[in-house]
Short mmCIF file of C-alpha atoms and ligand atoms in Angstrom, two decimals:
data_model
loop_
_atom_site.label_atom_id
_atom_site.label_comp_id
_atom_site.label_asym_id
_atom_site.label_seq_id
_atom_site.Cartn_x
_atom_site.Cartn_y
_atom_site.Cartn_z
CA MET A 1214 -0.45 -0.25 -0.02
CA THR A 1215 1.33 3.66 -1.04
CA ILE A 1216 0.58 6.33 1.54
CA ARG A 1217 -0.79 8.89 -0.22
CA LEU A 1218 -0.91 12.40 1.35
CA TYR A 1219 -2.32 16.25 1.17
CA ASP A 1220 0.36 18.05 -0.68
CA THR A 1221 -0.43 22.26 -0.24
CA LYS A 1222 1.44 23.24 -3.25
CA LEU A 1223 -1.21 20.55 -5.58
CA ARG A 1224 -3.89 21.36 -2.70
CA ARG A 1225 -4.29 17.41 -3.61
CA LYS A 1226 -3.99 13.33 -1.49
CA VAL A 1227 -1.13 12.99 -3.77
CA ASP A 1228 0.80 8.72 -3.87
CA PHE A 1229 4.68 9.32 -1.07
CA THR A 1230 6.65 7.88 -3.21
CA PRO A 1231 10.06 8.99 -1.54
CA LEU A 1232 13.03 10.53 -3.81
CA VAL A 1233 15.01 7.86 -2.31
CA GLU A 1234 13.54 4.37 -1.89
CA GLY A 1235 13.27 3.38 1.67
CA LYS A 1236 14.47 7.29 2.66
CA VAL A 1237 11.98 10.81 3.52
CA SER A 1238 13.81 12.80 4.17
CA MET A 1239 11.66 16.53 6.25
CA TYR A 1240 11.87 19.63 7.65
CA VAL A 1241 10.07 21.63 9.68
CA CYS A 1242 10.20 24.82 10.65
CA GLY A 1243 11.39 25.17 14.37
CA PRO A 1244 10.65 27.93 16.78
CA THR A 1245 11.25 31.34 17.74
CA VAL A 1246 13.49 30.95 21.09
CA TYR A 1247 11.91 34.47 22.88
CA ASN A 1248 9.90 32.09 25.05
CA ARG A 1249 7.92 29.70 25.99
CA ILE A 1250 6.01 28.13 23.34
CA HIS A 1251 1.92 27.74 22.84
CA ILE A 1252 -0.23 25.08 22.72
CA GLY A 1253 -0.36 25.58 18.89
CA ASN A 1254 2.99 25.22 18.65
CA ALA A 1255 2.85 22.29 20.23
CA ARG A 1256 -0.29 20.89 18.38
CA THR A 1257 1.97 21.55 15.01
CA PHE A 1258 5.85 19.37 16.78
CA ILE A 1259 3.09 16.73 17.81
CA SER A 1260 1.20 16.20 14.57
CA PHE A 1261 5.05 16.02 12.67
CA ASP A 1262 6.64 13.77 15.48
CA MET A 1263 3.67 11.81 15.13
CA ILE A 1264 3.84 11.55 11.03
CA ARG A 1265 7.35 10.96 11.74
CA ARG A 1266 6.65 8.16 13.36
CA TYR A 1267 4.04 6.53 11.54
CA LEU A 1268 6.70 6.99 8.64
CA GLN A 1269 9.31 4.29 10.96
CA TRP A 1270 6.41 2.24 11.57
CA ARG A 1271 6.72 1.80 7.71
CA GLY A 1272 9.73 0.40 7.50
CA PHE A 1273 11.17 4.07 6.28
CA ASP A 1274 14.48 5.49 7.04
CA VAL A 1275 13.89 8.97 7.86
CA THR A 1276 15.54 12.32 8.73
CA PHE A 1277 14.58 15.09 10.49
CA VAL A 1278 15.45 17.99 10.81
CA GLN A 1279 13.98 21.58 12.30
CA ASN A 1280 16.00 24.04 13.68
CA VAL A 1281 16.15 26.85 16.53
CA THR A 1282 15.98 30.41 15.62
CA ASP A 1283 17.79 32.44 18.17
CA VAL A 1284 18.18 35.80 16.34
CA ASP A 1285 15.03 38.01 15.30
CA ASP A 1286 13.51 40.91 16.08
CA LYS A 1287 11.32 39.43 19.23
CA ILE A 1288 14.76 37.78 21.24
CA ILE A 1289 16.24 41.71 20.68
CA LYS A 1290 13.39 43.06 22.48
CA ARG A 1291 12.91 41.33 24.46
CA ALA A 1292 16.89 41.09 25.65
CA ASN A 1293 16.84 45.47 26.21
CA GLU A 1294 12.93 45.08 28.10
CA GLU A 1295 15.14 42.43 30.18
CA GLY A 1296 18.50 44.14 29.79
CA ARG A 1297 20.05 41.11 28.83
CA THR A 1298 22.07 39.74 26.01
CA ALA A 1299 20.05 38.22 22.43
CA ALA A 1300 22.29 35.04 23.17
CA GLU A 1301 21.10 34.76 26.44
CA VAL A 1302 17.72 35.43 26.01
CA ALA A 1303 17.89 32.61 23.39
CA ALA A 1304 20.02 29.76 25.37
CA GLU A 1305 17.22 29.91 27.71
CA TYR A 1306 14.72 29.68 25.83
CA THR A 1307 15.84 27.24 23.18
CA GLU A 1308 16.58 24.96 26.14
CA ALA A 1309 13.22 25.39 27.91
CA PHE A 1310 12.34 24.88 24.15
CA ILE A 1311 13.89 21.00 24.38
CA GLY A 1312 12.41 20.33 27.52
CA ASP A 1313 9.26 21.09 26.64
CA MET A 1314 9.20 19.01 23.31
CA HIS A 1315 10.53 16.27 25.78
CA ALA A 1316 7.72 17.13 27.96
CA ALA A 1317 5.34 16.21 25.64
CA GLY A 1318 7.33 12.53 24.41
CA VAL A 1319 8.28 14.51 20.18
CA GLN A 1320 11.74 12.93 19.99
CA ASP A 1321 14.73 15.31 19.21
CA PRO A 1322 15.21 16.08 15.74
CA ASP A 1323 18.15 14.00 13.83
CA VAL A 1324 19.78 17.38 13.44
CA ARG A 1325 17.93 20.99 15.86
CA PRO A 1326 20.73 23.70 13.91
CA LYS A 1327 20.46 26.97 15.25
CA ALA A 1328 20.67 30.09 13.22
CA THR A 1329 23.08 31.72 14.79
CA GLU A 1330 25.96 28.86 13.84
CA GLU A 1331 25.38 28.60 10.33
CA ILE A 1332 25.14 32.28 9.83
CA PRO A 1333 28.45 31.73 6.45
CA ALA A 1334 25.62 29.28 4.94
CA MET A 1335 23.79 31.34 4.91
CA ILE A 1336 25.98 34.74 3.79
CA GLU A 1337 27.06 32.09 1.13
CA LEU A 1338 23.06 31.86 -0.54
CA VAL A 1339 22.46 34.78 -0.25
CA GLN A 1340 25.46 35.82 -2.48
CA ARG A 1341 24.63 33.71 -5.33
CA LEU A 1342 21.80 34.77 -4.95
CA ILE A 1343 22.98 38.28 -5.72
CA ASP A 1344 25.05 36.91 -8.65
CA GLY A 1345 22.13 34.71 -9.91
CA GLY A 1346 19.88 38.56 -10.38
CA HIS A 1347 17.65 37.09 -8.08
CA ALA A 1348 18.85 40.04 -5.13
CA TYR A 1349 20.03 43.21 -4.17
CA GLU A 1350 22.10 45.37 -1.92
CA VAL A 1351 20.97 48.76 -0.34
CA ASP A 1352 23.70 50.55 2.09
CA GLY A 1353 23.99 46.79 4.17
CA ASP A 1354 20.91 45.54 3.39
CA VAL A 1355 19.61 42.66 0.76
CA TYR A 1356 16.16 41.45 -0.81
CA PHE A 1357 15.72 39.38 -2.89
CA ALA A 1358 13.84 40.65 -5.83
CA VAL A 1359 10.68 38.30 -5.68
CA ARG A 1360 9.78 39.07 -9.59
CA SER A 1361 12.56 37.40 -10.26
CA TYR A 1362 11.49 34.27 -10.06
CA PRO A 1363 7.84 33.74 -11.77
CA ALA A 1364 6.27 31.18 -9.37
CA TYR A 1365 6.15 32.99 -6.72
CA GLY A 1366 2.54 32.57 -5.84
CA GLY A 1367 2.19 29.28 -6.22
CA LEU A 1368 2.86 27.34 -2.55
CA SER A 1369 0.34 29.63 -0.87
CA GLY A 1370 -1.91 29.97 -4.55
CA ARG A 1371 -1.44 33.91 -4.22
CA ASN A 1372 -1.26 35.64 -7.78
CA ILE A 1373 1.19 37.94 -8.57
CA ASP A 1374 -0.17 41.17 -9.23
CA GLU A 1375 -2.81 40.46 -7.09
CA MET A 1376 -0.20 41.25 -4.37
CA GLU A 1377 0.39 44.87 -4.98
CA GLY A 1378 -2.84 45.54 -3.36
CA GLY A 1379 -1.64 42.83 -0.24
CA HIS A 1380 1.79 44.67 0.12
CA ARG A 1381 1.06 46.49 3.39
CA GLU A 1382 0.69 43.07 4.68
CA LEU A 1383 4.51 42.41 4.11
CA ARG A 1384 5.98 46.50 4.49
CA ALA A 1385 4.37 46.12 8.20
CA ASP A 1386 6.43 43.10 9.24
CA GLY A 1387 9.56 44.80 10.19
CA GLN A 1388 10.73 43.67 6.92
CA GLY A 1389 13.05 47.08 6.70
CA LEU A 1390 12.51 50.28 5.51
CA GLU A 1391 10.25 50.31 2.86
CA ASP A 1392 11.92 52.88 0.11
CA ARG A 1393 14.59 50.92 -0.16
CA LYS A 1394 13.23 48.31 -1.95
CA ARG A 1395 12.14 48.63 -5.87
CA ASP A 1396 9.49 46.23 -6.05
CA PRO A 1397 7.09 46.31 -1.95
CA LEU A 1398 6.66 42.66 -2.55
CA ASP A 1399 10.50 42.04 -2.23
CA PHE A 1400 11.77 41.06 0.88
CA ALA A 1401 14.64 40.77 3.53
CA LEU A 1402 17.83 38.20 2.77
CA TRP A 1403 19.71 40.04 5.07
CA LYS A 1404 19.27 43.18 7.33
CA ALA A 1405 23.03 46.09 8.39
CA ALA A 1406 23.30 45.95 11.85
CA LYS A 1407 21.84 48.69 14.34
CA PRO A 1408 23.68 49.55 17.24
CA GLY A 1409 23.12 46.97 20.32
CA GLU A 1410 22.34 44.37 18.10
CA PRO A 1411 23.39 40.87 17.57
CA SER A 1412 25.56 41.01 14.28
CA TRP A 1413 28.54 39.21 12.14
CA GLU A 1414 30.63 40.43 9.59
CA SER A 1415 29.42 40.29 5.97
CA PRO A 1416 30.16 40.90 2.19
CA TRP A 1417 27.65 43.80 2.49
CA GLY A 1418 29.48 45.41 6.12
CA SER A 1419 27.79 43.69 9.47
CA GLY A 1420 24.67 42.53 9.71
CA ARG A 1421 22.39 39.80 10.51
CA PRO A 1422 20.75 37.22 8.41
CA GLY A 1423 16.84 37.31 7.33
CA TRP A 1424 14.21 34.86 9.04
CA HIS A 1425 13.60 32.92 5.22
CA ILE A 1426 17.02 32.56 4.32
CA GLU A 1427 17.63 30.83 8.19
CA CYS A 1428 15.58 28.04 6.64
CA SER A 1429 16.60 27.18 3.10
CA ALA A 1430 20.65 27.44 4.43
CA MET A 1431 20.31 25.45 6.99
CA SER A 1432 17.15 22.71 5.04
CA HIS A 1433 19.65 22.46 2.00
CA LYS A 1434 22.98 22.29 3.91
CA TYR A 1435 21.65 19.69 6.39
CA LEU A 1436 19.65 17.21 3.67
CA GLY A 1437 20.27 18.74 -0.27
CA LEU A 1438 17.89 19.82 -2.63
CA PRO A 1439 15.46 18.81 -3.65
CA PHE A 1440 14.76 16.82 0.17
CA ASP A 1441 11.02 14.76 0.32
CA ILE A 1442 8.78 16.90 2.86
CA HIS A 1443 8.72 20.25 4.02
CA GLY A 1444 6.33 20.86 7.03
CA GLY A 1445 4.91 23.76 9.42
CA GLY A 1446 2.13 25.54 10.70
CA SER A 1447 0.27 26.57 8.30
CA ASP A 1448 -0.35 29.99 9.39
CA LEU A 1449 3.66 30.15 7.56
CA ALA A 1450 2.53 29.47 4.56
CA PHE A 1451 2.68 32.70 3.03
CA PRO A 1452 5.35 34.19 3.66
CA HIS A 1453 6.99 32.55 5.17
CA HIS A 1454 7.52 29.10 3.13
CA GLU A 1455 6.82 30.99 -0.34
CA ASN A 1456 10.33 32.41 0.85
CA GLU A 1457 11.94 29.93 1.60
CA ARG A 1458 11.01 28.12 -1.53
CA ALA A 1459 11.53 31.34 -4.27
CA GLN A 1460 14.92 31.15 -2.59
CA SER A 1461 16.12 28.26 -2.89
CA GLU A 1462 14.19 27.84 -5.88
CA ALA A 1463 16.33 30.62 -6.83
CA ALA A 1464 19.66 29.44 -6.25
CA TRP A 1465 19.85 26.69 -7.17
CA GLY A 1466 17.49 25.70 -10.16
CA CYS A 1467 15.94 22.43 -8.54
CA THR A 1468 12.82 21.53 -6.52
CA PHE A 1469 13.28 22.91 -3.19
CA ALA A 1470 10.91 20.15 -1.24
CA ASN A 1471 8.79 18.03 -3.53
CA HIS A 1472 6.40 17.32 -0.44
CA TRP A 1473 4.79 20.61 1.88
CA MET A 1474 2.95 19.42 4.82
CA HIS A 1475 0.68 22.25 6.68
CA SER A 1476 -1.44 21.43 9.69
CA GLY A 1477 -4.47 23.29 11.28
CA MET A 1478 -4.71 26.16 14.16
CA LEU A 1479 -5.65 25.42 17.04
CA GLN A 1480 -8.11 27.77 19.28
CA ILE A 1481 -9.54 27.52 22.05
CA ASN A 1482 -13.09 26.91 22.91
CA ALA A 1483 -13.83 27.74 19.23
CA GLU A 1484 -12.15 31.61 19.77
CA LYS A 1485 -8.24 32.30 17.83
CA MET A 1486 -6.09 31.75 20.42
CA SER A 1487 -4.88 35.56 21.95
CA LYS A 1488 -3.79 37.51 23.92
CA SER A 1489 -5.24 40.04 23.60
CA LEU A 1490 -8.01 37.87 24.37
CA GLY A 1491 -7.08 36.65 27.28
CA ASN A 1492 -7.47 32.10 26.22
CA PHE A 1493 -3.74 32.25 25.81
CA MET A 1494 -2.09 29.03 27.14
CA LEU A 1495 1.87 27.86 27.43
CA LEU A 1496 2.12 24.06 26.96
CA TYR A 1497 4.40 23.67 30.01
CA GLU A 1498 1.11 25.19 31.89
CA VAL A 1499 -0.75 22.81 30.10
CA LEU A 1500 1.26 20.34 30.92
CA GLU A 1501 1.64 21.23 34.62
CA THR A 1502 -2.04 19.24 35.21
CA THR A 1503 -2.20 17.14 32.40
CA ARG A 1504 -0.59 13.53 31.08
CA PRO A 1505 1.10 14.24 28.38
CA ALA A 1506 0.27 10.81 26.68
CA ALA A 1507 -3.85 12.96 27.00
CA LEU A 1508 -2.35 15.67 25.06
CA ARG A 1509 -1.53 13.88 22.34
CA MET A 1510 -4.77 11.65 22.69
CA LEU A 1511 -6.37 14.79 22.77
CA MET A 1512 -4.67 16.17 19.79
CA LEU A 1513 -4.59 13.29 17.55
CA GLN A 1514 -8.48 13.13 18.54
CA THR A 1515 -8.92 15.52 15.19
CA HIS A 1516 -7.62 14.84 11.90
CA TYR A 1517 -3.67 17.22 11.96
CA ARG A 1518 -5.27 19.96 8.75
CA SER A 1519 -8.89 20.25 10.68
CA PRO A 1520 -9.04 23.45 12.67
CA LEU A 1521 -8.29 21.32 16.69
CA ASP A 1522 -10.80 22.89 19.50
CA PHE A 1523 -8.99 22.76 23.18
CA SER A 1524 -11.48 23.17 25.37
CA GLU A 1525 -11.01 22.20 29.10
CA ASP A 1526 -13.99 19.40 28.45
CA ARG A 1527 -12.02 17.74 25.36
CA LEU A 1528 -9.50 17.16 27.52
CA ALA A 1529 -11.22 15.48 29.98
CA GLU A 1530 -12.48 14.06 27.95
CA ALA A 1531 -9.55 12.42 26.24
CA ASP A 1532 -7.56 12.13 29.36
CA ALA A 1533 -11.48 8.93 30.18
CA ALA A 1534 -10.50 7.53 27.30
CA LEU A 1535 -6.92 7.08 28.04
CA THR A 1536 -7.78 5.92 31.26
CA ARG A 1537 -10.11 3.79 29.90
CA ILE A 1538 -7.05 2.06 27.65
CA GLU A 1539 -5.19 1.55 30.15
CA ASN A 1540 -7.26 -0.09 33.17
CA ALA A 1541 -7.77 -2.24 30.36
CA VAL A 1542 -4.66 -2.93 29.72
CA ARG A 1543 -3.87 -3.90 33.23
CA ASN A 1544 -6.60 -5.94 33.51
CA LEU A 1545 -6.11 -8.77 29.85
CA ASP A 1546 -2.08 -7.94 32.70
CA TRP A 1547 -3.69 -9.26 35.45
CA LEU A 1548 -5.10 -12.12 33.71
CA ALA A 1549 -3.04 -12.76 32.06
CA SER A 1550 -0.84 -13.25 34.76
CA ASN A 1551 -2.64 -14.85 37.05
CA ALA A 1552 -4.30 -17.32 34.45
CA VAL A 1553 -4.71 -20.76 36.35
CA ASP A 1554 -2.59 -24.45 35.27
CA GLY A 1555 -4.71 -26.58 33.53
CA ALA A 1556 -7.74 -24.00 33.19
CA PRO A 1557 -10.82 -25.23 29.95
CA ASP A 1558 -9.19 -23.48 27.12
CA VAL A 1559 -12.70 -19.72 27.41
CA VAL A 1560 -11.09 -17.54 24.45
CA ASP A 1561 -11.82 -18.22 20.55
CA ALA A 1562 -8.21 -17.95 19.36
CA ALA A 1563 -9.19 -17.22 16.28
CA ALA A 1564 -11.29 -15.28 16.24
CA LEU A 1565 -9.55 -12.38 18.64
CA GLY A 1566 -6.60 -13.42 16.21
CA ALA A 1567 -8.43 -11.49 13.35
CA GLN A 1568 -9.85 -8.68 15.58
CA VAL A 1569 -5.88 -8.17 15.85
CA ALA A 1570 -5.46 -8.22 12.46
CA ALA A 1571 -7.84 -6.39 10.86
CA ALA A 1572 -7.62 -3.48 13.20
CA ARG A 1573 -4.33 -3.08 11.80
CA GLU A 1574 -5.12 -2.97 8.59
CA ALA A 1575 -7.29 -0.67 9.41
CA PHE A 1576 -5.21 1.36 11.37
CA ALA A 1577 -2.79 1.39 8.56
CA GLN A 1578 -5.18 1.78 6.22
CA ALA A 1579 -6.15 5.20 8.02
CA MET A 1580 -2.89 6.20 8.39
CA ASP A 1581 -1.40 5.87 5.19
CA ASP A 1582 -4.95 8.41 4.10
CA ASP A 1583 -3.22 10.99 4.85
CA PHE A 1584 -2.32 9.83 8.96
CA ASN A 1585 -5.89 9.97 9.20
CA ALA A 1586 -4.69 9.81 13.15
CA PRO A 1587 -8.77 10.13 14.35
CA ALA A 1588 -9.56 6.78 12.20
CA ALA A 1589 -6.60 4.88 13.87
CA LEU A 1590 -7.20 5.31 17.13
CA GLY A 1591 -11.55 4.47 16.61
CA ALA A 1592 -9.36 1.11 14.81
CA ILE A 1593 -8.12 0.98 18.60
CA PHE A 1594 -10.97 1.98 20.08
CA THR A 1595 -12.85 -1.00 18.49
CA LEU A 1596 -10.24 -3.45 19.61
CA VAL A 1597 -10.20 -2.31 23.14
CA GLY A 1598 -13.74 -3.37 23.68
CA GLU A 1599 -13.05 -6.51 21.74
CA VAL A 1600 -11.14 -8.30 23.88
CA ASN A 1601 -11.94 -6.24 26.48
CA ALA A 1602 -15.30 -8.73 25.64
CA ALA A 1603 -13.38 -12.39 24.94
CA VAL A 1604 -12.09 -11.31 28.16
CA ALA A 1605 -14.97 -11.39 30.51
CA ASP A 1606 -15.88 -12.89 33.27
CA LYS A 1607 -13.77 -15.19 32.42
CA SER A 1608 -10.32 -17.10 34.59
CA LEU A 1609 -8.11 -18.20 31.79
CA SER A 1610 -5.83 -20.84 30.53
CA VAL A 1611 -2.23 -20.67 30.51
CA ALA A 1612 -3.29 -21.15 26.22
CA ASP A 1613 -5.58 -17.64 27.12
CA ALA A 1614 -2.69 -16.30 27.65
CA GLU A 1615 -0.60 -15.83 25.08
CA VAL A 1616 -3.79 -15.09 22.80
CA VAL A 1617 -4.59 -11.86 25.45
CA THR A 1618 -1.09 -11.03 25.56
CA THR A 1619 -0.63 -10.44 22.19
CA ALA A 1620 -3.55 -8.21 21.34
CA ARG A 1621 -2.34 -6.45 24.10
CA ASP A 1622 0.79 -6.03 22.38
CA GLY A 1623 -0.96 -4.79 19.47
CA ILE A 1624 -3.10 -2.02 20.90
CA VAL A 1625 -0.06 -0.65 23.31
CA GLU A 1626 2.40 -1.00 19.72
CA LEU A 1627 0.02 0.90 17.80
CA LEU A 1628 -0.87 3.62 20.32
CA ALA A 1629 2.95 3.97 20.35
CA VAL A 1630 3.11 5.25 16.96
CA LEU A 1631 0.83 7.96 17.24
CA GLY A 1632 3.18 8.89 20.23
CA ILE A 1633 0.93 7.21 22.49
CA GLN A 1634 2.91 6.36 25.94
CA LEU A 1635 0.97 4.42 28.87
CA GLU A 1636 2.28 4.24 31.33
CA ASP A 1637 2.81 1.97 32.96
CA ASP A 1638 1.94 -0.91 36.38
CA GLN A 1639 5.84 1.42 38.26
CA ASP A 1640 4.01 3.97 37.63
CA GLU A 1641 0.35 2.88 39.52
CA GLY A 1642 2.49 1.38 42.11
CA ALA A 1643 4.47 5.02 43.09
CA ALA A 1644 0.34 6.53 43.13
CA TYR A 1645 -0.96 4.24 46.59
CA PRO A 1646 -0.47 6.24 49.58
CA PRO A 1647 2.99 5.11 50.77
CA GLU A 1648 1.28 4.77 55.16
CA VAL A 1649 -0.04 1.35 52.78
CA ILE A 1650 3.95 0.62 53.72
CA ALA A 1651 3.63 1.26 57.62
CA LEU A 1652 0.23 -1.19 56.67
CA ALA A 1653 1.95 -4.17 54.87
CA ALA A 1654 3.87 -3.72 58.10
CA ASP A 1655 1.56 -4.47 60.74
CA LEU A 1656 -0.80 -7.09 59.20
CA ALA A 1657 1.82 -8.29 56.81
CA GLY A 1658 5.50 -8.30 58.29
CA TYR A 1659 6.19 -6.92 55.36
CA GLY A 1660 10.14 -5.31 55.51
CA GLY A 1661 10.21 -3.52 52.44
CA ALA A 1662 9.84 0.35 51.61
CA ASP A 1663 7.61 -0.37 48.35
CA ALA A 1664 4.56 0.34 47.43
CA MET A 1665 3.60 -1.92 45.54
CA GLU A 1666 4.73 -4.91 47.57
CA ALA A 1667 3.56 -3.68 50.33
CA VAL A 1668 -0.22 -3.88 48.74
CA GLU A 1669 0.83 -7.28 47.86
CA ALA A 1670 2.26 -8.62 51.24
CA LEU A 1671 -1.06 -7.97 52.70
CA LEU A 1672 -2.86 -9.31 49.59
CA GLU A 1673 -1.01 -12.84 50.23
CA ALA A 1674 -1.34 -12.32 54.51
CA ARG A 1675 -5.02 -11.94 52.99
CA ALA A 1676 -5.20 -14.90 51.17
CA LEU A 1677 -3.53 -17.08 53.56
CA ALA A 1678 -6.07 -15.66 56.61
CA ARG A 1679 -8.94 -16.65 54.54
CA LYS A 1680 -7.25 -19.97 54.64
CA GLU A 1681 -6.73 -20.43 57.73
CA LYS A 1682 -9.95 -18.64 58.86
CA ASN A 1683 -8.85 -15.98 60.58
CA TRP A 1684 -11.60 -13.91 59.46
CA ALA A 1685 -10.10 -10.77 62.06
CA VAL A 1686 -6.97 -10.64 60.63
CA ALA A 1687 -8.48 -11.55 57.20
CA ASP A 1688 -11.24 -8.35 58.25
CA GLY A 1689 -8.21 -6.47 58.88
CA VAL A 1690 -6.35 -5.74 55.86
CA ARG A 1691 -9.20 -4.86 53.78
CA ASP A 1692 -10.99 -2.81 56.13
CA GLY A 1693 -6.69 -1.35 56.58
CA LEU A 1694 -7.00 -1.27 52.67
CA ALA A 1695 -10.23 0.11 52.54
CA ALA A 1696 -9.75 2.45 54.39
CA LEU A 1697 -6.44 4.06 52.05
CA GLY A 1698 -8.84 3.41 48.59
CA PHE A 1699 -7.89 0.67 48.33
CA THR A 1700 -11.02 -1.27 46.55
CA ILE A 1701 -10.25 -5.42 46.29
CA GLU A 1702 -11.94 -7.47 44.63
CA ASP A 1703 -12.28 -11.35 44.76
CA THR A 1704 -12.44 -13.19 42.08
CA PRO A 1705 -11.82 -17.24 40.20
CA GLN A 1706 -8.51 -16.51 39.68
CA GLY A 1707 -7.61 -15.08 43.19
CA ALA A 1708 -7.69 -11.21 45.23
CA ARG A 1709 -6.59 -8.16 42.60
CA VAL A 1710 -6.86 -4.71 44.29
CA SER A 1711 -7.68 -1.73 42.44
CA TYR A 1712 -6.66 1.95 44.19
CA GLY A 1713 -8.55 5.31 43.32
CA ALA A 1714 -10.89 5.55 40.16
ZN1 ZN B 818 11.28 27.36 7.88
#
């Protein structure tokens, strides 16, 4: 089966054929490091992490490059406000960004170039554009001559002649002194140094690169041209990506990115997220009260290209859905590890095996169709329901346990392909109240300091007491655990305990 993806430039889904068989080269624009990232940015990075993980699962060797824009007007402004250097501000928020990405379960890129460390490649590219007649220098500034690249506007679906009326948009973005440009559409490749700003020596005097040229230089250097997929949030399609493409194709005379992919915007309670509306949410603040897997579940329940509506209610629903899967997996683990020797086989192995195979097929079909994660999650939920039904009210034989474990592993694997990591039992034990250790010392002679072990010791002591009809001890264990928030359920396979919920 072929993966199909929606290509922004072609405005339709196309078959994805990598340039080099078995390999995928991807470039996704990274953050400008002047602040902690908000959850709208996080959606972009989580979307492309999902896409990357799926390509890897499908067997592609993916090279993923993501830059850090660590010199920029916003960084300089913040540094001036705080009496620090731009480099200090950039270093602080680069580190914070990497920490936020790790906290959100986003894989590190293979290469994470920083703009300030790639200045020679940018100067070389600007010079190449000047030499080719695509750029010109005015008093230390260098501008790209937009009309020298006839395909300009083709990525974002704009007509260059209709942009004349819209050039205010370009004028307002602080790209430089408007009266220096030959054409209002032209944009800065290199900006002459102003006092107090970070600057580098260049053939045009000291200055710093424009934003767009950074990505053109870094993607060329680390991936070569053309590369397979260029990604980013849909707000970057114009002018940033349009400009990256114009510069790169004008300079090198070949295709820049073979495919363009853009993730949709995020809204809060159906409103655009903005500082003025007071609904601006930073990723790290959301993760203070939300499990990363629940945030990802919420995000992947909407197709990556569609607008995503973020709300506390939807987050709670996503968390509940995640908890249902976790409980199902724990239940399967418990049933399998408490399988009864010599018991009759009660699970229809052929039927369950077919359901697992069908779920994997449905998952791959959904993801092959432009990374339809909501449909892929649907396939996983269906399988969870089927496995739950197959084992309900049953004591498993050893053979059953094997079949059930295969199904359980399938659920965990497919979720991990989407980047949703289930909490393991270790985490469950970590949530137990520490008082259970003292209770186990009292009633079960437990001498350790591990809450999970303490609960196991208490259950063993209770089982022994019940066998000996020592009801005082058996009831004492049950009541002591209940007082700490545990529930004991007696099943044909022995007692099992749950905490909370
Ligand atoms: Zn970029």
